[in-house]
Tab-separated table of C-alpha atoms in Angstrom:
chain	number	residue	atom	x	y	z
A	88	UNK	CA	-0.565	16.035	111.267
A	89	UNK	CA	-2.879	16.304	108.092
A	90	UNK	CA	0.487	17.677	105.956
A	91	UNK	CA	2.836	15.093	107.357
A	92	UNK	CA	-0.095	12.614	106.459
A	93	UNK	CA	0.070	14.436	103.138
A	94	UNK	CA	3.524	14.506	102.569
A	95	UNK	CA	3.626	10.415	103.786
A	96	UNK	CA	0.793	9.751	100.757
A	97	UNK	CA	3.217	11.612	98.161
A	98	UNK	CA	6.261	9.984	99.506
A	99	UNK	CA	4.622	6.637	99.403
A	100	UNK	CA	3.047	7.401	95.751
A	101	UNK	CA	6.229	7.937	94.351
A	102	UNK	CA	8.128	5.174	95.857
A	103	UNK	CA	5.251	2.694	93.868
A	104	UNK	CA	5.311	4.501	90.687
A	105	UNK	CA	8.890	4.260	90.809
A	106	UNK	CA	9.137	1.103	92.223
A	107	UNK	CA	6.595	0.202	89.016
A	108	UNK	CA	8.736	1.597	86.490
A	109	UNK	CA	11.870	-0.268	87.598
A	110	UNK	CA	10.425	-3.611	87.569
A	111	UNK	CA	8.774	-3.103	83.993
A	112	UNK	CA	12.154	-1.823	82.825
A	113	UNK	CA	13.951	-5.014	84.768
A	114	UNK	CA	11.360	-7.094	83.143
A	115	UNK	CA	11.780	-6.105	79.491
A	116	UNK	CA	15.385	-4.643	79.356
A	117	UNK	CA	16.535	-8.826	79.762
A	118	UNK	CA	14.959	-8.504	75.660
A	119	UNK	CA	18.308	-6.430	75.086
A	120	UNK	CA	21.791	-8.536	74.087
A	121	UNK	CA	23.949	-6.793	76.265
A	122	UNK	CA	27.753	-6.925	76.196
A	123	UNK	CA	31.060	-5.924	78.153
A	124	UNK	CA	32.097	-2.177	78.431
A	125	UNK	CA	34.732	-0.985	76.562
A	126	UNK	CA	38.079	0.606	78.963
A	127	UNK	CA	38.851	3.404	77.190
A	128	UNK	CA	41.786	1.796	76.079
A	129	UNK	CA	39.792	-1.344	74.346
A	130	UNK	CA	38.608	1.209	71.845
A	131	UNK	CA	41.741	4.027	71.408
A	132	UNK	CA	40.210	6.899	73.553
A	133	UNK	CA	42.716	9.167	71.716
A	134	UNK	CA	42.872	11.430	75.597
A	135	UNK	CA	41.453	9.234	78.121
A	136	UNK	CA	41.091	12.908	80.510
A	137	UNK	CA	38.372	13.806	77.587
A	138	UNK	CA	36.256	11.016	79.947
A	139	UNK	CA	37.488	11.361	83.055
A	140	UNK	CA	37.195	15.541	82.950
A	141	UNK	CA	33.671	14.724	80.947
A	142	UNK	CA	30.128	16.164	82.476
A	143	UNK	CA	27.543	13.417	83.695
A	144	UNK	CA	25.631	15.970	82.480
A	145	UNK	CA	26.206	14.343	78.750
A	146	UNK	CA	26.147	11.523	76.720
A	147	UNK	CA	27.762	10.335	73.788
A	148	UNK	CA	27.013	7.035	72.233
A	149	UNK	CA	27.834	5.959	69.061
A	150	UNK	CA	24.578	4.220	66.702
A	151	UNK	CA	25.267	1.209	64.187
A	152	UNK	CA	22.300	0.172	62.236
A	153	UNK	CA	23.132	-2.910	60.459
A	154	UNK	CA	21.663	-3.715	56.892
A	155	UNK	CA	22.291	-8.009	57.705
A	156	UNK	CA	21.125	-10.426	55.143
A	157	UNK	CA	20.503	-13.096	57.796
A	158	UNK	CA	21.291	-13.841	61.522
A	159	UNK	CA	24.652	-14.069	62.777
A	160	UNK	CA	26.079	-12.030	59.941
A	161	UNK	CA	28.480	-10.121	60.332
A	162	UNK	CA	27.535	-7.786	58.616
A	163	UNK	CA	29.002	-3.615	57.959
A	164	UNK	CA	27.441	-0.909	59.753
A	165	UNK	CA	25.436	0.485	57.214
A	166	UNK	CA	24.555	3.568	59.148
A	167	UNK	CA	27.511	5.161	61.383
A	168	UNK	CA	26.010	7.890	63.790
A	169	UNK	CA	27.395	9.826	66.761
A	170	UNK	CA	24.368	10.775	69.883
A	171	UNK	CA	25.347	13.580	71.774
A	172	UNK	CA	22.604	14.215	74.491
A	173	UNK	CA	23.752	17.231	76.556
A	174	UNK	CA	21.245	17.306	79.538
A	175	UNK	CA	22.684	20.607	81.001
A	176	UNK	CA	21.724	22.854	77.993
A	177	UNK	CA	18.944	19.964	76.697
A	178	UNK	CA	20.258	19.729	73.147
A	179	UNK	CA	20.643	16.376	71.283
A	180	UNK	CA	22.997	16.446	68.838
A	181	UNK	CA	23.147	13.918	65.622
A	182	UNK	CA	26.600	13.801	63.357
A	183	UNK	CA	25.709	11.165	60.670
A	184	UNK	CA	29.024	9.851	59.535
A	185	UNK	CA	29.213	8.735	55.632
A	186	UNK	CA	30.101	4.953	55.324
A	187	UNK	CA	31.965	5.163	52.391
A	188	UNK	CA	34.619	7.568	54.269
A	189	UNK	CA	37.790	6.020	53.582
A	190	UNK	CA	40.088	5.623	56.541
A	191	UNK	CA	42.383	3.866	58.508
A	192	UNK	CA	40.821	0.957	59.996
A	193	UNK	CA	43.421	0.100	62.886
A	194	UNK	CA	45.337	-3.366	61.914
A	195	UNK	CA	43.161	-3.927	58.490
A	196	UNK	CA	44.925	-0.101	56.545
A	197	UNK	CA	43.260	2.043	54.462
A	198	UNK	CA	39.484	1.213	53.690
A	199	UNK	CA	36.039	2.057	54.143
A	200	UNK	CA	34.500	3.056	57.349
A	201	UNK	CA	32.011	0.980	57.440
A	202	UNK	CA	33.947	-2.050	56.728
A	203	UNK	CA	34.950	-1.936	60.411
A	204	UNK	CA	32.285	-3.320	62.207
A	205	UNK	CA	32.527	-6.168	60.096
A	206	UNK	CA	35.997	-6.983	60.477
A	207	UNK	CA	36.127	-6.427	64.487
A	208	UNK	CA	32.718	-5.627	65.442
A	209	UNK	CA	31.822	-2.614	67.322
A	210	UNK	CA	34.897	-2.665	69.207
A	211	UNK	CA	36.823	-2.232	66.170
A	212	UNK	CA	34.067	0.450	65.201
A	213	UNK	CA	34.557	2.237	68.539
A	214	UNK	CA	38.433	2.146	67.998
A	215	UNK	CA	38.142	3.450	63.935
A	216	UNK	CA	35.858	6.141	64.595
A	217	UNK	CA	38.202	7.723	67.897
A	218	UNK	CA	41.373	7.375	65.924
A	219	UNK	CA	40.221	9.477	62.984
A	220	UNK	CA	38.439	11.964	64.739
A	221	UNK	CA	40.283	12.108	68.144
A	222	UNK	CA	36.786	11.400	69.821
A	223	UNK	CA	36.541	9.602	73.568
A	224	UNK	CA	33.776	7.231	72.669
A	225	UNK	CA	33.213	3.973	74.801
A	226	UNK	CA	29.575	3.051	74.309
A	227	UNK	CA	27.686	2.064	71.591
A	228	UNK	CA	24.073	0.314	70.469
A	229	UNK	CA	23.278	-1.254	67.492
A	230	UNK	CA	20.165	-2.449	65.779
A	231	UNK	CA	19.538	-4.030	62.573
A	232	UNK	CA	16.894	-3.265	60.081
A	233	UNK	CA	14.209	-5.103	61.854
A	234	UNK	CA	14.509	-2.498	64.815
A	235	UNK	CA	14.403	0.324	62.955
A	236	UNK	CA	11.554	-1.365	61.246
A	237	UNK	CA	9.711	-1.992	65.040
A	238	UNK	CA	10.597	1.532	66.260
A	239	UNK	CA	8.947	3.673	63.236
A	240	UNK	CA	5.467	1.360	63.756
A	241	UNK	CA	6.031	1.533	67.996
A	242	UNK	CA	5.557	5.611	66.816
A	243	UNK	CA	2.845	5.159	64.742
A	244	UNK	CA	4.881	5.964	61.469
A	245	UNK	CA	6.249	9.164	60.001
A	246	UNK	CA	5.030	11.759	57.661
A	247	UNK	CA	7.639	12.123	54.545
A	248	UNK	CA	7.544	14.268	51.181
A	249	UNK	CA	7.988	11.417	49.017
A	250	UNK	CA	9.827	12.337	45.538
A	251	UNK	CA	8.551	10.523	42.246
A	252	UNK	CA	11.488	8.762	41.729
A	253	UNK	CA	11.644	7.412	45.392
A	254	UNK	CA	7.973	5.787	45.079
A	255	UNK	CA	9.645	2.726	42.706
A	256	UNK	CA	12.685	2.301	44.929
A	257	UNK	CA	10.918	2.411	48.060
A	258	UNK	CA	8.751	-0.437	46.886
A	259	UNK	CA	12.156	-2.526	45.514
A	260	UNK	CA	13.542	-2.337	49.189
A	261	UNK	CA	9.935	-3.110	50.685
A	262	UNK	CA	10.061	-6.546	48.309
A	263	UNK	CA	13.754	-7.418	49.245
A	264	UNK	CA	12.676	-6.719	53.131
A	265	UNK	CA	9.882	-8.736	52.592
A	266	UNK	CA	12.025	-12.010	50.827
A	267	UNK	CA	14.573	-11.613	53.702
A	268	UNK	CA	12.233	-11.778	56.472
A	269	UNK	CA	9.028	-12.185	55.665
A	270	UNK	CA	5.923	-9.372	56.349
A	271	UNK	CA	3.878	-7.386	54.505
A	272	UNK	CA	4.023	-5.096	51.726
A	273	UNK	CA	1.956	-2.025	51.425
A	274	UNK	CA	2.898	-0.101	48.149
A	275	UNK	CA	3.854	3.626	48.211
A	276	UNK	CA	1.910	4.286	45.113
A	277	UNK	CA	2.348	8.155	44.507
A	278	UNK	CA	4.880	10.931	45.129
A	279	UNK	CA	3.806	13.594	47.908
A	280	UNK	CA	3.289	13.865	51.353
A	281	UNK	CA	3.055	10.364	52.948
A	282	UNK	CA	2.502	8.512	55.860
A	283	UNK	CA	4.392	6.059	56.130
A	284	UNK	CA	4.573	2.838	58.625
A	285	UNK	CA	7.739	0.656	59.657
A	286	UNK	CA	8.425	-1.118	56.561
A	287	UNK	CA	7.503	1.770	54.311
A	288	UNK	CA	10.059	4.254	56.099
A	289	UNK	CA	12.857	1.162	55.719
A	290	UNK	CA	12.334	1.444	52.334
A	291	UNK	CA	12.731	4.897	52.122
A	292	UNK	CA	15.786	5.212	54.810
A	293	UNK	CA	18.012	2.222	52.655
A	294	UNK	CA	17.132	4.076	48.682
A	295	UNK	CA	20.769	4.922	47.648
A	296	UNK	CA	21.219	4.603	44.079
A	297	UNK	CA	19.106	7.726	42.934
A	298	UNK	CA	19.282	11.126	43.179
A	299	UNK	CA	22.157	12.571	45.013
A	300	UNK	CA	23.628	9.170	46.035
A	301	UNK	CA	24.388	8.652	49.436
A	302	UNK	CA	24.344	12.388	50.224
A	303	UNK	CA	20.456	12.331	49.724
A	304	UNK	CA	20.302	8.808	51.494
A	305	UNK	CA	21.639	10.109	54.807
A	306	UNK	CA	19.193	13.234	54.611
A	307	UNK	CA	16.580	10.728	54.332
A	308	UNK	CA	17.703	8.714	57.454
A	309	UNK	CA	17.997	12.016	59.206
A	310	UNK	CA	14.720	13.136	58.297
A	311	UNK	CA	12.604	9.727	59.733
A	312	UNK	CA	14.902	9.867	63.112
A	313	UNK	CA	13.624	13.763	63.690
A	314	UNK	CA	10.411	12.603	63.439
A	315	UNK	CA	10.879	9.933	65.409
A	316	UNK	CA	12.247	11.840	68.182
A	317	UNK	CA	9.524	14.598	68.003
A	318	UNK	CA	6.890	11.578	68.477
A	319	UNK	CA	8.940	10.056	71.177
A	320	UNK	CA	9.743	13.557	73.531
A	321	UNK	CA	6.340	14.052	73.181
A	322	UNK	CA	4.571	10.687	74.062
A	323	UNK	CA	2.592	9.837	77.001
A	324	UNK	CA	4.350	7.510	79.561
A	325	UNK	CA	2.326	4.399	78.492
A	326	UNK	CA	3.546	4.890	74.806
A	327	UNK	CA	7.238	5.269	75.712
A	328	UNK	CA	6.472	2.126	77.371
A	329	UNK	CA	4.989	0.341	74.318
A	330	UNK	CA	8.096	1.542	72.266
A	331	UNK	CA	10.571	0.507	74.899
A	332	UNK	CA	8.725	-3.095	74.126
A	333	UNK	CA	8.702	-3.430	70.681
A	334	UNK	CA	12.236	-2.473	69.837
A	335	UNK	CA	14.623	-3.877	72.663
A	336	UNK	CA	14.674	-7.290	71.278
A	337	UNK	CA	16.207	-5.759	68.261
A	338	UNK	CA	19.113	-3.867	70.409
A	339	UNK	CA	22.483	-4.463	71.667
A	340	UNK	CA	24.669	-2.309	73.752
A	341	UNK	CA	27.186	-2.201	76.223
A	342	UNK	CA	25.075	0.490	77.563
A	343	UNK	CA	24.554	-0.712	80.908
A	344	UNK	CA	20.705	-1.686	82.912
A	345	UNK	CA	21.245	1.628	85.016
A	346	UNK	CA	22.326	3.753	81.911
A	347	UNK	CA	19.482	2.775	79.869
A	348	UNK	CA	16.980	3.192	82.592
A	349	UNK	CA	18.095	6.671	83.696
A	350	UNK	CA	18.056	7.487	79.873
A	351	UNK	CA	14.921	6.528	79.120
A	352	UNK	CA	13.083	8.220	82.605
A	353	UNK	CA	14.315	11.560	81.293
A	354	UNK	CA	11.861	14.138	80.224
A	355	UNK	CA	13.076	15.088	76.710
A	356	UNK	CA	10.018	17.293	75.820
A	357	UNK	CA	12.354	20.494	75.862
A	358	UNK	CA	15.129	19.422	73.914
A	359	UNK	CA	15.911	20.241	70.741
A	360	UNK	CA	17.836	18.537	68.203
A	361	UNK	CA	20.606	19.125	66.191
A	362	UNK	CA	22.010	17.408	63.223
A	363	UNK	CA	25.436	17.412	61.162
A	364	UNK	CA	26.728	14.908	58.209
A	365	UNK	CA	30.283	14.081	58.117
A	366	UNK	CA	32.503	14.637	55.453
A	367	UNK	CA	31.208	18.243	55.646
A	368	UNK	CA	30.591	19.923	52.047
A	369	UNK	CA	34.066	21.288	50.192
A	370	UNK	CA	36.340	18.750	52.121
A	371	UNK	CA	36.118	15.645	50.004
A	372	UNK	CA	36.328	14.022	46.461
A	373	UNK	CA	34.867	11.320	45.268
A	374	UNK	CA	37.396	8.341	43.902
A	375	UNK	CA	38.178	4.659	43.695
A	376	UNK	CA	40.417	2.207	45.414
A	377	UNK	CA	41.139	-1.241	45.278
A	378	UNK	CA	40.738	-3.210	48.504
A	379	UNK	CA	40.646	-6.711	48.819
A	380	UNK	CA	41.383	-6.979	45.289
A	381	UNK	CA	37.718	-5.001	44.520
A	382	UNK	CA	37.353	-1.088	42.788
A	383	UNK	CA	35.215	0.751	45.252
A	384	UNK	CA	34.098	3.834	45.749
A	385	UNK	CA	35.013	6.120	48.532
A	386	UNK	CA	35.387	9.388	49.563
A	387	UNK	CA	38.638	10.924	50.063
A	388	UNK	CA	38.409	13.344	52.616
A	389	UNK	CA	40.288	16.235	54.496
A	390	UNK	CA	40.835	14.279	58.125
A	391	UNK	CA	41.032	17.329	60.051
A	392	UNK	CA	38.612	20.122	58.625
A	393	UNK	CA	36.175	17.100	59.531
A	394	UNK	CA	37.274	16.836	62.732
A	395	UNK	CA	37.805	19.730	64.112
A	396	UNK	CA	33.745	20.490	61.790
A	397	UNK	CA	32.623	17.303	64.405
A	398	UNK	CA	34.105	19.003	67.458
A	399	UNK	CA	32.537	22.531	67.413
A	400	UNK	CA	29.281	21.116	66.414
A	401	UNK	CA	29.727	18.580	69.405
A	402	UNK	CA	30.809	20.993	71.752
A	403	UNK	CA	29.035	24.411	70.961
């Protein structure tokens, strides 16, 4: 009798810590925009077996971060990334994607990646980023630089080698943050290791224009997510929590309640993380092109070394 007494106590433990954790999540995932799934038809799965054949085991989500001036923008997806978590061999896998790619945007021609979001939103996104790399992608989340903002702080910041000419542009991107939104502004004032908070890492993640361009840029974007996801697989239940808080009202997906609830009660303290930018070194050149009547600058790149680069990282 005592162990079935026992065994009823566990039982009845779990059921309320569970029961707990779905009516926080209930409570604060109605923060989150959330919108229609996407057949894989909506968004030109290029094999729609690729999701029916596909593991539950993993997940592959695509991530927009959005650099918009004001509210209801429609703005381009200044950041383009691809989140593979594979739960069987507990990898997560990040393939940052260049915006400045140019490609066939499906009824708009050739142009830059990133100008698809704009034009059709992440639908159109979805649909760009499947045709030119033959990938089966139907979900996506987006958050604008106000999340990103609220996620680095919900961690408690990041620790980043800052380089000396960073510091000024760091600050510049703090100021313009600042004039669009409102906030504070605490100066980086020195090169070096760093800690930095929410608005400080923004700065850092959006400098473009020095050193290696947007090569360096997406290295730095890469380097404050790591951190961020060491902090996070790491964190005690109550600080997930917290983070889950601060940063849905900043989110939306077409992820749906369940997804994002069986997501987030995983136990990512093994995993390990991967990372990959796209174009991959020796298969591009830098150019111009005219589009919309406006020189820009693009990369020209070799479609398929990319791809099939994407799909061994992806699938080894």
């Amino acid at each position: 009798m005592s162990f079935l007494k026992t065994l009823l106590s566990v039982l009845l433990t779990v059921t309320i810590t569970g029961l707990i954790i779905w009516i926080y999540f209930e409570t604060k995932i109605s923060k989150i925009t959330f919108t229609p799934e996407f057949t894989a038809q909506d968004v030109n799965v290029h094999d729609t077996t690729q999701i029916a054949n596909s593991p539950r085991s993993k997940v592959a989500i695509a991530l927009f971060g959005l650099d918009a001036r004001y509210e209801g923008e429609h703005a381009r997806s200044d950041t383009i990334m691809l989140l593979l978590i594979d739960h069987s061999r507990k990898k997560i896998k990040i393939a940052s994607i260049m915006r400045d790619l140019y490609v066939d945007v499906p009824g708009y021609g050739k142009r830059k990646i990133n100008s698809a979001y704009e034009l059709g939103g992440p639908k159109l996104a979805l649909s760009t980023l499947n045709l030119t790399f033959e990938l089966p992608l139907t979900k996506y989340v987006t958050v604008d630089f106000r999340g990103f903002e609220k996620i680095i702080d919900a961690v408690g910041g990041v620790d980043i080698e800052v380089k000396d000419y960073e510091v000024e542009h760091i600050n510049i991107n703090m100021r313009e943050v600042r004039n669009l939104i409102g906030g504070e502004v605490t100066e980086v004032k020195r090169p070096g290791l760093q800690h930095l908070n929410g608005r400080q890492a923004l700065g850092y993640a959006r400098i473009r224009y020095v050193g290696n361009g947007d090569y360096e840029r997406v290295q730095r974007q890469q380097r404050v997510l790591e951190q961020v996801f060491e902090k996070v697989k790491s964190a005690s239940l109550g600080t997930k929590l917290r983070i889950i808080d601060m940063v849905l009202p900043y989110v939306e997906t077409n992820l749906t309640r369940n997804d994002l609830i069986s997501l987030a009660m995983k136990n990512y303290s093994k995993y390990t993380l991967e990372r990959i930018r796209i174009p991959v070194d020796g298969s591009y050149r830098e150019g111009y092109a005219t589009i919309d009547g406006i020189k820009q600058w693009i990369f020209i790149t070799d479609i398929e070394k990319n791809k099939q680069a994407l799909h061994e990282f992806l699938e080894r």
